[in-house]
């Protein structure tokens, strides 16, 4: 009020007296409303603090019944559930707390309304007093001269720059402080473990293919979905005896042609191939009813030697039918050591066949078939790296036409490729002497390679935890990050292990660990994350050529003598059961819908409940 | 400090605290009784009639505000209209729907073909813009309830230096860009989530938002309408459109005599002083600066895009799918981790983990692309602002800045050339409202 003239009120004109009266009145109203609001605020705050002494101030998630006494009595009642007196006390206190709650709630509502009214009167009074306050309007800023405008613009630009810098700094700070997302890694780990052709609906020309769920429910290729030898869960038998028939659902009656390939399963059908020499190669494909073991159909074809073809030399341990079939749920495909490739529909009608020529393989061609969407992929590695004989083919499943083919600078090998999915896309991972090569399975474009392998590579690659794993027999296990390009030999090997390295059986990995089973029966466990060895155990049972399978946290290991050793895998090793098949077996079992399918030297076994639902115990 | 000011500050402080008292938890379900839980009450859907009523009221209010600000030049009329809109759109309609939030509906509709844009949201989004195109920011001056609640608490506004105002005004574009990004990707409607005043309108809300709103009102007593000037995303749009307005608020109805009496009348710092008739001599350095700024603009846009794209991971966590996928991934990695309701619900759907992760990663990629655009947009705004501040302008009179003027009409009373002010004494009242 410094501007007010200092003279007697009586001398003021009536307008001025009125203005001053209203100004004082408005000020008094504002003060009164302010004090009233303060009192209401204080009451509300006290009410809030008193409503639950045990809770923290402003905690929004505490309950109105979080009363220490009530909690204590409840606890006592838990110990003495028939104490009626205690129940009465609890009910009384519970009722009182609820009544208090509603009383406080009503008080809050009334207080909130009074506070709003008080605030409104306070504001109106203040504004009125302010508007009635006289103040002299002084001329403001002078017109900007040239220097002033230049200065203003300059400062304005600096202010904009400062805001830009603060923003940039904030963004950088936020980006640095932000947690690294594990989603990509989780997705990569999951999809690498799931593997295989996750397709959904058909997008490629000419046909359809199964979706991810269908693949997971079946056992469509060597070592199951993705070729990983993993069945995430399921109730699978522990005990059986092939000789006595205990626990055996069925056993193929017919004498199927010999082979070291493994069975594959799609819904109610089990496929397997075999071949013999009599004296020319006689190649056969069998389809069994999964429920009863009835042979639904079998088809044979003869190998026709190409003109000038050398006489076929068969390595006895491998045979002519070591290559496991593959199915897309509509068709089933088989390839043999003769290089004959054939496809059938589910009724046994031959769709197409091709003679790729007898592969030049020291121990006999044994690579299994795989599929990517509607493409049938054939890794036909042979000869030496410089021979330019090795080829990766992609045939259209419906027609047999070549979708693409890729020459491979590798020697013959006995591995089977896998399809992996990474955040950047799908990859077809191959492993031969001397290269691990990843291709785009859609067009055969090479994505990356690593020069890590030596001669006679038999264990197939697997993927888990965002890494792919390849085995150089007797020598090393390599964990490779599959996100590289070009030659990644020196850049993308995450870790390497050298103890317990197998020569034939492929590794298996899940739940944070990778397991290696060598032919001598030594099982070695490494942590996936860092390659640290966890333990090594000798598995009784003799020689192991079949690749192990992980079902949940149980390892199924089939010895050459046909004894399945089932062990708890993690965190420590313990044997749960040993179940004999009664026949020699070197194949990898198929696990599907609670049953295990094992190929013995003479028979195909189905282990589990029989069609009638009986489950014979050994 | 006068006792009244002390009382004011104390009152507001206690107001903030006592607001928390009304934000108590809901009544818990009974335990250890035979009480039968009542059926869950479902809120009655918003009556369609209200859409029509709200639209008509908005149209009428905008027309009235434009008439009062441009034709009648009545601050008192604008103030009364503002109080009506505060009561109607604010306390009666509880702050929803409002044009500020409608920005998000429109953004989502533009980028998500599966989202059906309510016509009332489109009307609320478009009408104030159309009116701004013709009549300036009459919406801000008298119709917006968020502006109104701040306006009524303006007591002793201090002058914010114009350079600082230029800088802080850019924050509104950041908010606008972020709001559009999150809305367009279906992540969140952050304008609604962080509406600082809706808690007052509804007399209910989270403690954090009550505190934020109370703080803004406290600041607003001395820095007039801080949310409108420095944060409002819709205000940022209106600012741009306001520059193109056909008609606008003028301080003087006749001719400016450069008396300078109006220079400090605007609490929002929207009055630009006149300049001397001579522009500064354009020097080689000025041309060079302008050239550099123009040449730098594309680089700035690319750099901004790159910089903001680094935030795609934290940005993507605004989306429910990404949050769920990360939670599920953490639970998968650590089986002892406590699950959440969302992750439990997800597991009951039977959807494969891979599918969830793939959806989350696709959303993250989409948000990453959006972050590039957001960064480019922000850099463009900064660059354009800097370029604008590199050009000399000549003003023969004191005039309201087309972009910053909120059409509140406070300056009318200060112009001695206005016939209605010529009866006024040299001593003026502080504020006619």
PDB file of C-alpha atoms in Angstrom, chain B residues 202-432:
ATOM      1  CA  UNK B 202     -13.070 -35.153 -10.034  1.00  0.00           C
ATOM      2  CA  UNK B 203     -12.236 -34.511  -6.397  1.00  0.00           C
ATOM      3  CA  UNK B 204     -10.339 -37.772  -6.515  1.00  0.00           C
ATOM      4  CA  UNK B 205      -7.067 -39.030  -7.858  1.00  0.00           C
ATOM      5  CA  UNK B 206      -3.663 -40.380  -7.109  1.00  0.00           C
ATOM      6  CA  UNK B 207      -1.576 -38.610  -4.540  1.00  0.00           C
ATOM      7  CA  UNK B 208       1.181 -37.931  -7.065  1.00  0.00           C
ATOM      8  CA  UNK B 209      -1.113 -36.209  -9.505  1.00  0.00           C
ATOM      9  CA  UNK B 210      -2.716 -34.195  -6.724  1.00  0.00           C
ATOM     10  CA  UNK B 211       0.694 -33.000  -5.619  1.00  0.00           C
ATOM     11  CA  UNK B 212       1.700 -32.203  -9.189  1.00  0.00           C
ATOM     12  CA  UNK B 213      -1.485 -30.259  -9.779  1.00  0.00           C
ATOM     13  CA  UNK B 214      -1.171 -28.387  -6.511  1.00  0.00           C
ATOM     14  CA  UNK B 215       2.449 -27.498  -7.270  1.00  0.00           C
ATOM     15  CA  UNK B 216       1.474 -26.169 -10.684  1.00  0.00           C
ATOM     16  CA  UNK B 217      -1.272 -24.071  -9.107  1.00  0.00           C
ATOM     17  CA  UNK B 218       1.179 -22.804  -6.498  1.00  0.00           C
ATOM     18  CA  UNK B 219       3.645 -21.845  -9.204  1.00  0.00           C
ATOM     19  CA  UNK B 220       0.770 -20.445 -11.214  1.00  0.00           C
ATOM     20  CA  UNK B 221       0.112 -17.797  -8.605  1.00  0.00           C
ATOM     21  CA  UNK B 222       3.362 -16.159  -9.593  1.00  0.00           C
ATOM     22  CA  UNK B 223       4.142 -17.577 -13.025  1.00  0.00           C
ATOM     23  CA  UNK B 224       0.870 -17.302 -14.856  1.00  0.00           C
ATOM     24  CA  UNK B 225      -0.499 -20.465 -16.451  1.00  0.00           C
ATOM     25  CA  UNK B 226       2.749 -22.496 -16.404  1.00  0.00           C
ATOM     26  CA  UNK B 227       1.120 -25.608 -17.863  1.00  0.00           C
ATOM     27  CA  UNK B 228      -0.408 -23.698 -20.776  1.00  0.00           C
ATOM     28  CA  UNK B 229       2.766 -21.863 -21.652  1.00  0.00           C
ATOM     29  CA  UNK B 230       5.422 -24.464 -21.148  1.00  0.00           C
ATOM     30  CA  UNK B 231       3.845 -27.895 -21.200  1.00  0.00           C
ATOM     31  CA  UNK B 232       0.492 -28.064 -22.922  1.00  0.00           C
ATOM     32  CA  UNK B 233       0.848 -30.266 -26.024  1.00  0.00           C
ATOM     33  CA  UNK B 234      -2.341 -28.976 -27.574  1.00  0.00           C
ATOM     34  CA  UNK B 235      -1.160 -25.453 -26.861  1.00  0.00           C
ATOM     35  CA  UNK B 236       1.923 -26.236 -28.945  1.00  0.00           C
ATOM     36  CA  UNK B 237      -0.356 -27.056 -31.869  1.00  0.00           C
ATOM     37  CA  UNK B 238      -2.474 -23.986 -31.297  1.00  0.00           C
ATOM     38  CA  UNK B 239       0.659 -21.886 -31.137  1.00  0.00           C
ATOM     39  CA  UNK B 240       1.594 -22.968 -34.650  1.00  0.00           C
ATOM     40  CA  UNK B 241      -1.930 -22.516 -35.966  1.00  0.00           C
ATOM     41  CA  UNK B 242      -2.210 -19.197 -34.156  1.00  0.00           C
ATOM     42  CA  UNK B 243       0.584 -17.807 -36.311  1.00  0.00           C
ATOM     43  CA  UNK B 244      -1.653 -18.365 -39.320  1.00  0.00           C
ATOM     44  CA  UNK B 245      -4.806 -16.899 -37.780  1.00  0.00           C
ATOM     45  CA  UNK B 246      -6.899 -14.664 -39.994  1.00  0.00           C
ATOM     46  CA  UNK B 247      -7.934 -12.344 -37.160  1.00  0.00           C
ATOM     47  CA  UNK B 248      -6.284 -11.943 -33.817  1.00  0.00           C
ATOM     48  CA  UNK B 249      -6.361 -10.005 -30.581  1.00  0.00           C
ATOM     49  CA  UNK B 250      -4.979  -6.511 -30.893  1.00  0.00           C
ATOM     50  CA  UNK B 251      -4.006  -4.472 -27.907  1.00  0.00           C
ATOM     51  CA  UNK B 252      -5.266  -1.268 -29.375  1.00  0.00           C
ATOM     52  CA  UNK B 253      -8.450  -0.976 -31.408  1.00  0.00           C
ATOM     53  CA  UNK B 254      -7.047   1.958 -33.332  1.00  0.00           C
ATOM     54  CA  UNK B 255      -3.415   2.935 -33.698  1.00  0.00           C
ATOM     55  CA  UNK B 256      -0.565   2.216 -31.330  1.00  0.00           C
ATOM     56  CA  UNK B 257       1.030   5.386 -30.056  1.00  0.00           C
ATOM     57  CA  UNK B 258       3.839   3.419 -28.387  1.00  0.00           C
ATOM     58  CA  UNK B 259       2.892   4.719 -24.955  1.00  0.00           C
ATOM     59  CA  UNK B 260       4.337   1.487 -23.506  1.00  0.00           C
ATOM     60  CA  UNK B 261       1.543   1.266 -20.915  1.00  0.00           C
ATOM     61  CA  UNK B 262       0.557  -2.190 -22.136  1.00  0.00           C
ATOM     62  CA  UNK B 263       4.080  -3.558 -22.220  1.00  0.00           C
ATOM     63  CA  UNK B 264       3.848  -5.259 -18.838  1.00  0.00           C
ATOM     64  CA  UNK B 265       0.120  -5.930 -18.847  1.00  0.00           C
ATOM     65  CA  UNK B 266       0.306  -9.476 -20.127  1.00  0.00           C
ATOM     66  CA  UNK B 267       1.061 -12.010 -17.398  1.00  0.00           C
ATOM     67  CA  UNK B 268       1.987 -14.501 -20.108  1.00  0.00           C
ATOM     68  CA  UNK B 269       4.710 -12.361 -21.665  1.00  0.00           C
ATOM     69  CA  UNK B 270       2.942 -12.434 -24.999  1.00  0.00           C
ATOM     70  CA  UNK B 271       3.319  -8.752 -25.848  1.00  0.00           C
ATOM     71  CA  UNK B 272       6.157  -8.031 -28.177  1.00  0.00           C
ATOM     72  CA  UNK B 273       7.613  -4.562 -27.944  1.00  0.00           C
ATOM     73  CA  UNK B 274       7.763  -2.358 -30.974  1.00  0.00           C
ATOM     74  CA  UNK B 275      11.062  -1.916 -32.701  1.00  0.00           C
ATOM     75  CA  UNK B 276      12.728   1.197 -33.886  1.00  0.00           C
ATOM     76  CA  UNK B 277      12.111   1.943 -37.536  1.00  0.00           C
ATOM     77  CA  UNK B 278      15.631   1.002 -38.513  1.00  0.00           C
ATOM     78  CA  UNK B 279      16.427  -2.677 -38.589  1.00  0.00           C
ATOM     79  CA  UNK B 280      19.915  -3.615 -37.460  1.00  0.00           C
ATOM     80  CA  UNK B 281      22.344  -3.500 -40.305  1.00  0.00           C
ATOM     81  CA  UNK B 282      22.545  -6.993 -41.685  1.00  0.00           C
ATOM     82  CA  UNK B 283      26.108  -8.086 -41.379  1.00  0.00           C
ATOM     83  CA  UNK B 284      28.005 -10.844 -43.085  1.00  0.00           C
ATOM     84  CA  UNK B 285      28.018 -12.760 -39.813  1.00  0.00           C
ATOM     85  CA  UNK B 286      24.215 -12.656 -39.712  1.00  0.00           C
ATOM     86  CA  UNK B 287      23.959 -14.143 -43.188  1.00  0.00           C
ATOM     87  CA  UNK B 288      26.557 -16.712 -42.341  1.00  0.00           C
ATOM     88  CA  UNK B 289      24.715 -17.685 -39.175  1.00  0.00           C
ATOM     89  CA  UNK B 290      21.448 -18.070 -41.013  1.00  0.00           C
ATOM     90  CA  UNK B 291      23.149 -20.116 -43.714  1.00  0.00           C
ATOM     91  CA  UNK B 292      24.780 -22.375 -41.164  1.00  0.00           C
ATOM     92  CA  UNK B 293      21.506 -22.904 -39.343  1.00  0.00           C
ATOM     93  CA  UNK B 294      19.702 -23.761 -42.552  1.00  0.00           C
ATOM     94  CA  UNK B 295      22.461 -26.123 -43.625  1.00  0.00           C
ATOM     95  CA  UNK B 296      22.573 -27.725 -40.195  1.00  0.00           C
ATOM     96  CA  UNK B 297      18.864 -28.422 -40.109  1.00  0.00           C
ATOM     97  CA  UNK B 298      18.988 -31.784 -41.944  1.00  0.00           C
ATOM     98  CA  UNK B 299      21.968 -32.836 -39.832  1.00  0.00           C
ATOM     99  CA  UNK B 300      20.105 -31.828 -36.703  1.00  0.00           C
ATOM    100  CA  UNK B 301      17.077 -33.829 -37.775  1.00  0.00           C
ATOM    101  CA  UNK B 302      19.145 -36.930 -38.442  1.00  0.00           C
ATOM    102  CA  UNK B 303      21.111 -36.484 -35.230  1.00  0.00           C
ATOM    103  CA  UNK B 304      17.940 -35.947 -33.239  1.00  0.00           C
ATOM    104  CA  UNK B 305      16.395 -39.040 -34.745  1.00  0.00           C
ATOM    105  CA  UNK B 306      19.438 -41.112 -33.925  1.00  0.00           C
ATOM    106  CA  UNK B 307      19.660 -39.773 -30.400  1.00  0.00           C
ATOM    107  CA  UNK B 308      16.039 -40.372 -29.499  1.00  0.00           C
ATOM    108  CA  UNK B 309      16.089 -43.776 -31.158  1.00  0.00           C
ATOM    109  CA  UNK B 310      18.500 -44.784 -28.362  1.00  0.00           C
ATOM    110  CA  UNK B 311      15.482 -44.620 -26.101  1.00  0.00           C
ATOM    111  CA  UNK B 312      13.501 -47.209 -27.977  1.00  0.00           C
ATOM    112  CA  UNK B 313      13.998 -49.754 -25.174  1.00  0.00           C
ATOM    113  CA  UNK B 314      12.760 -47.565 -22.299  1.00  0.00           C
ATOM    114  CA  UNK B 315      10.084 -46.066 -24.540  1.00  0.00           C
ATOM    115  CA  UNK B 316       8.844 -49.500 -25.496  1.00  0.00           C
ATOM    116  CA  UNK B 317       8.311 -50.325 -21.826  1.00  0.00           C
ATOM    117  CA  UNK B 318       5.390 -47.940 -21.901  1.00  0.00           C
ATOM    118  CA  UNK B 319       3.571 -50.590 -23.900  1.00  0.00           C
ATOM    119  CA  UNK B 320       1.738 -53.262 -21.945  1.00  0.00           C
ATOM    120  CA  UNK B 321       2.821 -56.092 -24.249  1.00  0.00           C
ATOM    121  CA  UNK B 322       6.495 -55.245 -23.872  1.00  0.00           C
ATOM    122  CA  UNK B 323       6.204 -54.937 -20.115  1.00  0.00           C
ATOM    123  CA  UNK B 324       4.429 -58.260 -19.940  1.00  0.00           C
ATOM    124  CA  UNK B 325       6.980 -59.956 -22.189  1.00  0.00           C
ATOM    125  CA  UNK B 326       9.871 -58.635 -20.110  1.00  0.00           C
ATOM    126  CA  UNK B 327       8.184 -59.723 -16.919  1.00  0.00           C
ATOM    127  CA  UNK B 328       7.538 -63.182 -18.311  1.00  0.00           C
ATOM    128  CA  UNK B 329      11.122 -63.388 -19.579  1.00  0.00           C
ATOM    129  CA  UNK B 330      12.419 -62.483 -16.125  1.00  0.00           C
ATOM    130  CA  UNK B 331      10.183 -65.100 -14.574  1.00  0.00           C
ATOM    131  CA  UNK B 332      11.378 -67.663 -17.084  1.00  0.00           C
ATOM    132  CA  UNK B 333      14.995 -66.880 -16.276  1.00  0.00           C
ATOM    133  CA  UNK B 334      14.408 -66.968 -12.552  1.00  0.00           C
ATOM    134  CA  UNK B 335      11.728 -69.454 -11.608  1.00  0.00           C
ATOM    135  CA  UNK B 336      11.777 -68.275  -8.017  1.00  0.00           C
ATOM    136  CA  UNK B 337      10.697 -64.802  -9.053  1.00  0.00           C
ATOM    137  CA  UNK B 338       7.250 -63.775  -7.922  1.00  0.00           C
ATOM    138  CA  UNK B 339       4.741 -63.719 -10.729  1.00  0.00           C
ATOM    139  CA  UNK B 340       2.343 -60.887 -11.414  1.00  0.00           C
ATOM    140  CA  UNK B 341      -1.368 -60.919 -12.156  1.00  0.00           C
ATOM    141  CA  UNK B 342      -0.581 -60.059 -15.750  1.00  0.00           C
ATOM    142  CA  UNK B 343       1.927 -62.859 -16.221  1.00  0.00           C
ATOM    143  CA  UNK B 344      -0.402 -65.336 -14.511  1.00  0.00           C
ATOM    144  CA  UNK B 345      -3.209 -64.274 -16.803  1.00  0.00           C
ATOM    145  CA  UNK B 346      -0.951 -64.617 -19.817  1.00  0.00           C
ATOM    146  CA  UNK B 347      -0.093 -68.189 -18.913  1.00  0.00           C
ATOM    147  CA  UNK B 348      -3.744 -69.106 -18.775  1.00  0.00           C
ATOM    148  CA  UNK B 349      -4.181 -68.038 -22.394  1.00  0.00           C
ATOM    149  CA  UNK B 350      -1.961 -70.817 -23.695  1.00  0.00           C
ATOM    150  CA  UNK B 351      -0.203 -68.442 -26.062  1.00  0.00           C
ATOM    151  CA  UNK B 352       3.354 -69.642 -26.725  1.00  0.00           C
ATOM    152  CA  UNK B 353       6.108 -67.585 -25.152  1.00  0.00           C
ATOM    153  CA  UNK B 354       7.667 -67.153 -28.537  1.00  0.00           C
ATOM    154  CA  UNK B 355       4.524 -65.523 -29.824  1.00  0.00           C
ATOM    155  CA  UNK B 356       4.470 -63.066 -26.919  1.00  0.00           C
ATOM    156  CA  UNK B 357       8.136 -62.227 -27.359  1.00  0.00           C
ATOM    157  CA  UNK B 358       7.694 -61.800 -31.089  1.00  0.00           C
ATOM    158  CA  UNK B 359       4.778 -59.437 -30.563  1.00  0.00           C
ATOM    159  CA  UNK B 360       6.758 -57.466 -28.009  1.00  0.00           C
ATOM    160  CA  UNK B 361       9.795 -57.195 -30.247  1.00  0.00           C
ATOM    161  CA  UNK B 362       7.660 -56.123 -33.190  1.00  0.00           C
ATOM    162  CA  UNK B 363       6.142 -53.433 -30.993  1.00  0.00           C
ATOM    163  CA  UNK B 364       9.602 -52.392 -29.869  1.00  0.00           C
ATOM    164  CA  UNK B 365      10.728 -52.064 -33.472  1.00  0.00           C
ATOM    165  CA  UNK B 366       7.673 -49.981 -34.248  1.00  0.00           C
ATOM    166  CA  UNK B 367       8.353 -47.723 -31.279  1.00  0.00           C
ATOM    167  CA  UNK B 368      11.989 -47.527 -32.355  1.00  0.00           C
ATOM    168  CA  UNK B 369      10.902 -46.201 -35.743  1.00  0.00           C
ATOM    169  CA  UNK B 370       8.593 -43.794 -33.959  1.00  0.00           C
ATOM    170  CA  UNK B 371      11.490 -42.664 -31.781  1.00  0.00           C
ATOM    171  CA  UNK B 372      13.450 -41.798 -34.910  1.00  0.00           C
ATOM    172  CA  UNK B 373      10.556 -39.666 -36.104  1.00  0.00           C
ATOM    173  CA  UNK B 374      10.157 -38.068 -32.691  1.00  0.00           C
ATOM    174  CA  UNK B 375      13.840 -37.152 -32.563  1.00  0.00           C
ATOM    175  CA  UNK B 376      13.666 -35.707 -36.062  1.00  0.00           C
ATOM    176  CA  UNK B 377      10.574 -33.717 -35.144  1.00  0.00           C
ATOM    177  CA  UNK B 378      12.141 -32.277 -32.004  1.00  0.00           C
ATOM    178  CA  UNK B 379      15.299 -31.346 -33.867  1.00  0.00           C
ATOM    179  CA  UNK B 380      13.164 -29.702 -36.542  1.00  0.00           C
ATOM    180  CA  UNK B 381      11.345 -27.655 -33.910  1.00  0.00           C
ATOM    181  CA  UNK B 382      14.603 -26.587 -32.296  1.00  0.00           C
ATOM    182  CA  UNK B 383      16.130 -25.747 -35.653  1.00  0.00           C
ATOM    183  CA  UNK B 384      13.128 -23.746 -36.810  1.00  0.00           C
ATOM    184  CA  UNK B 385      13.061 -21.864 -33.538  1.00  0.00           C
ATOM    185  CA  UNK B 386      16.736 -21.010 -33.855  1.00  0.00           C
ATOM    186  CA  UNK B 387      16.229 -19.925 -37.458  1.00  0.00           C
ATOM    187  CA  UNK B 388      13.293 -17.768 -36.441  1.00  0.00           C
ATOM    188  CA  UNK B 389      15.498 -16.147 -33.851  1.00  0.00           C
ATOM    189  CA  UNK B 390      18.106 -15.401 -36.483  1.00  0.00           C
ATOM    190  CA  UNK B 391      15.849 -13.105 -38.483  1.00  0.00           C
ATOM    191  CA  UNK B 392      15.331  -9.448 -37.614  1.00  0.00           C
ATOM    192  CA  UNK B 393      11.756  -8.217 -37.503  1.00  0.00           C
ATOM    193  CA  UNK B 394      10.248  -4.791 -37.620  1.00  0.00           C
ATOM    194  CA  UNK B 395       7.206  -3.932 -35.504  1.00  0.00           C
ATOM    195  CA  UNK B 396       5.732  -0.522 -35.609  1.00  0.00           C
ATOM    196  CA  UNK B 397       3.528  -1.154 -32.596  1.00  0.00           C
ATOM    197  CA  UNK B 398       3.297  -3.144 -29.401  1.00  0.00           C
ATOM    198  CA  UNK B 399       1.422  -6.233 -30.402  1.00  0.00           C
ATOM    199  CA  UNK B 400       0.345  -9.579 -29.074  1.00  0.00           C
ATOM    200  CA  UNK B 401       2.449 -12.432 -30.316  1.00  0.00           C
ATOM    201  CA  UNK B 402       0.198 -14.520 -32.553  1.00  0.00           C
ATOM    202  CA  UNK B 403       1.487 -17.761 -31.168  1.00  0.00           C
ATOM    203  CA  UNK B 404       1.816 -16.950 -27.489  1.00  0.00           C
ATOM    204  CA  UNK B 405      -1.241 -14.708 -27.023  1.00  0.00           C
ATOM    205  CA  UNK B 406      -3.932 -16.622 -25.131  1.00  0.00           C
ATOM    206  CA  UNK B 407      -6.707 -14.171 -26.008  1.00  0.00           C
ATOM    207  CA  UNK B 408      -7.429 -13.509 -22.350  1.00  0.00           C
ATOM    208  CA  UNK B 409      -8.127  -9.818 -22.951  1.00  0.00           C
ATOM    209  CA  UNK B 410      -6.159  -8.476 -19.993  1.00  0.00           C
ATOM    210  CA  UNK B 411      -4.313  -5.966 -22.151  1.00  0.00           C
ATOM    211  CA  UNK B 412      -7.475  -4.201 -23.372  1.00  0.00           C
ATOM    212  CA  UNK B 413      -7.762  -2.091 -20.280  1.00  0.00           C
ATOM    213  CA  UNK B 414      -4.255  -0.711 -20.641  1.00  0.00           C
ATOM    214  CA  UNK B 415      -4.544   0.983 -24.013  1.00  0.00           C
ATOM    215  CA  UNK B 416      -5.341   4.708 -23.718  1.00  0.00           C
ATOM    216  CA  UNK B 417      -6.480   4.697 -27.339  1.00  0.00           C
ATOM    217  CA  UNK B 418      -9.391   2.448 -26.484  1.00  0.00           C
ATOM    218  CA  UNK B 419     -12.399   4.797 -26.074  1.00  0.00           C
ATOM    219  CA  UNK B 420     -13.630   2.786 -23.109  1.00  0.00           C
ATOM    220  CA  UNK B 421     -10.404   3.457 -21.236  1.00  0.00           C
ATOM    221  CA  UNK B 422     -10.344   7.185 -21.851  1.00  0.00           C
ATOM    222  CA  UNK B 423     -12.434   7.841 -18.721  1.00  0.00           C
ATOM    223  CA  UNK B 424      -9.930   5.992 -16.620  1.00  0.00           C
ATOM    224  CA  UNK B 425      -7.702   7.674 -14.106  1.00  0.00           C
ATOM    225  CA  UNK B 426      -3.951   7.490 -14.335  1.00  0.00           C
ATOM    226  CA  UNK B 427      -4.095   5.212 -11.328  1.00  0.00           C
ATOM    227  CA  UNK B 428      -5.412   1.838 -12.554  1.00  0.00           C
ATOM    228  CA  UNK B 429      -6.819  -1.081 -10.679  1.00  0.00           C
ATOM    229  CA  UNK B 430      -4.596  -4.075 -10.511  1.00  0.00           C
ATOM    230  CA  UNK B 431      -6.836  -6.442 -12.382  1.00  0.00           C
ATOM    231  CA  UNK B 432     -10.407  -6.008 -13.439  1.00  0.00           C
TER     232      UNK B 432
END
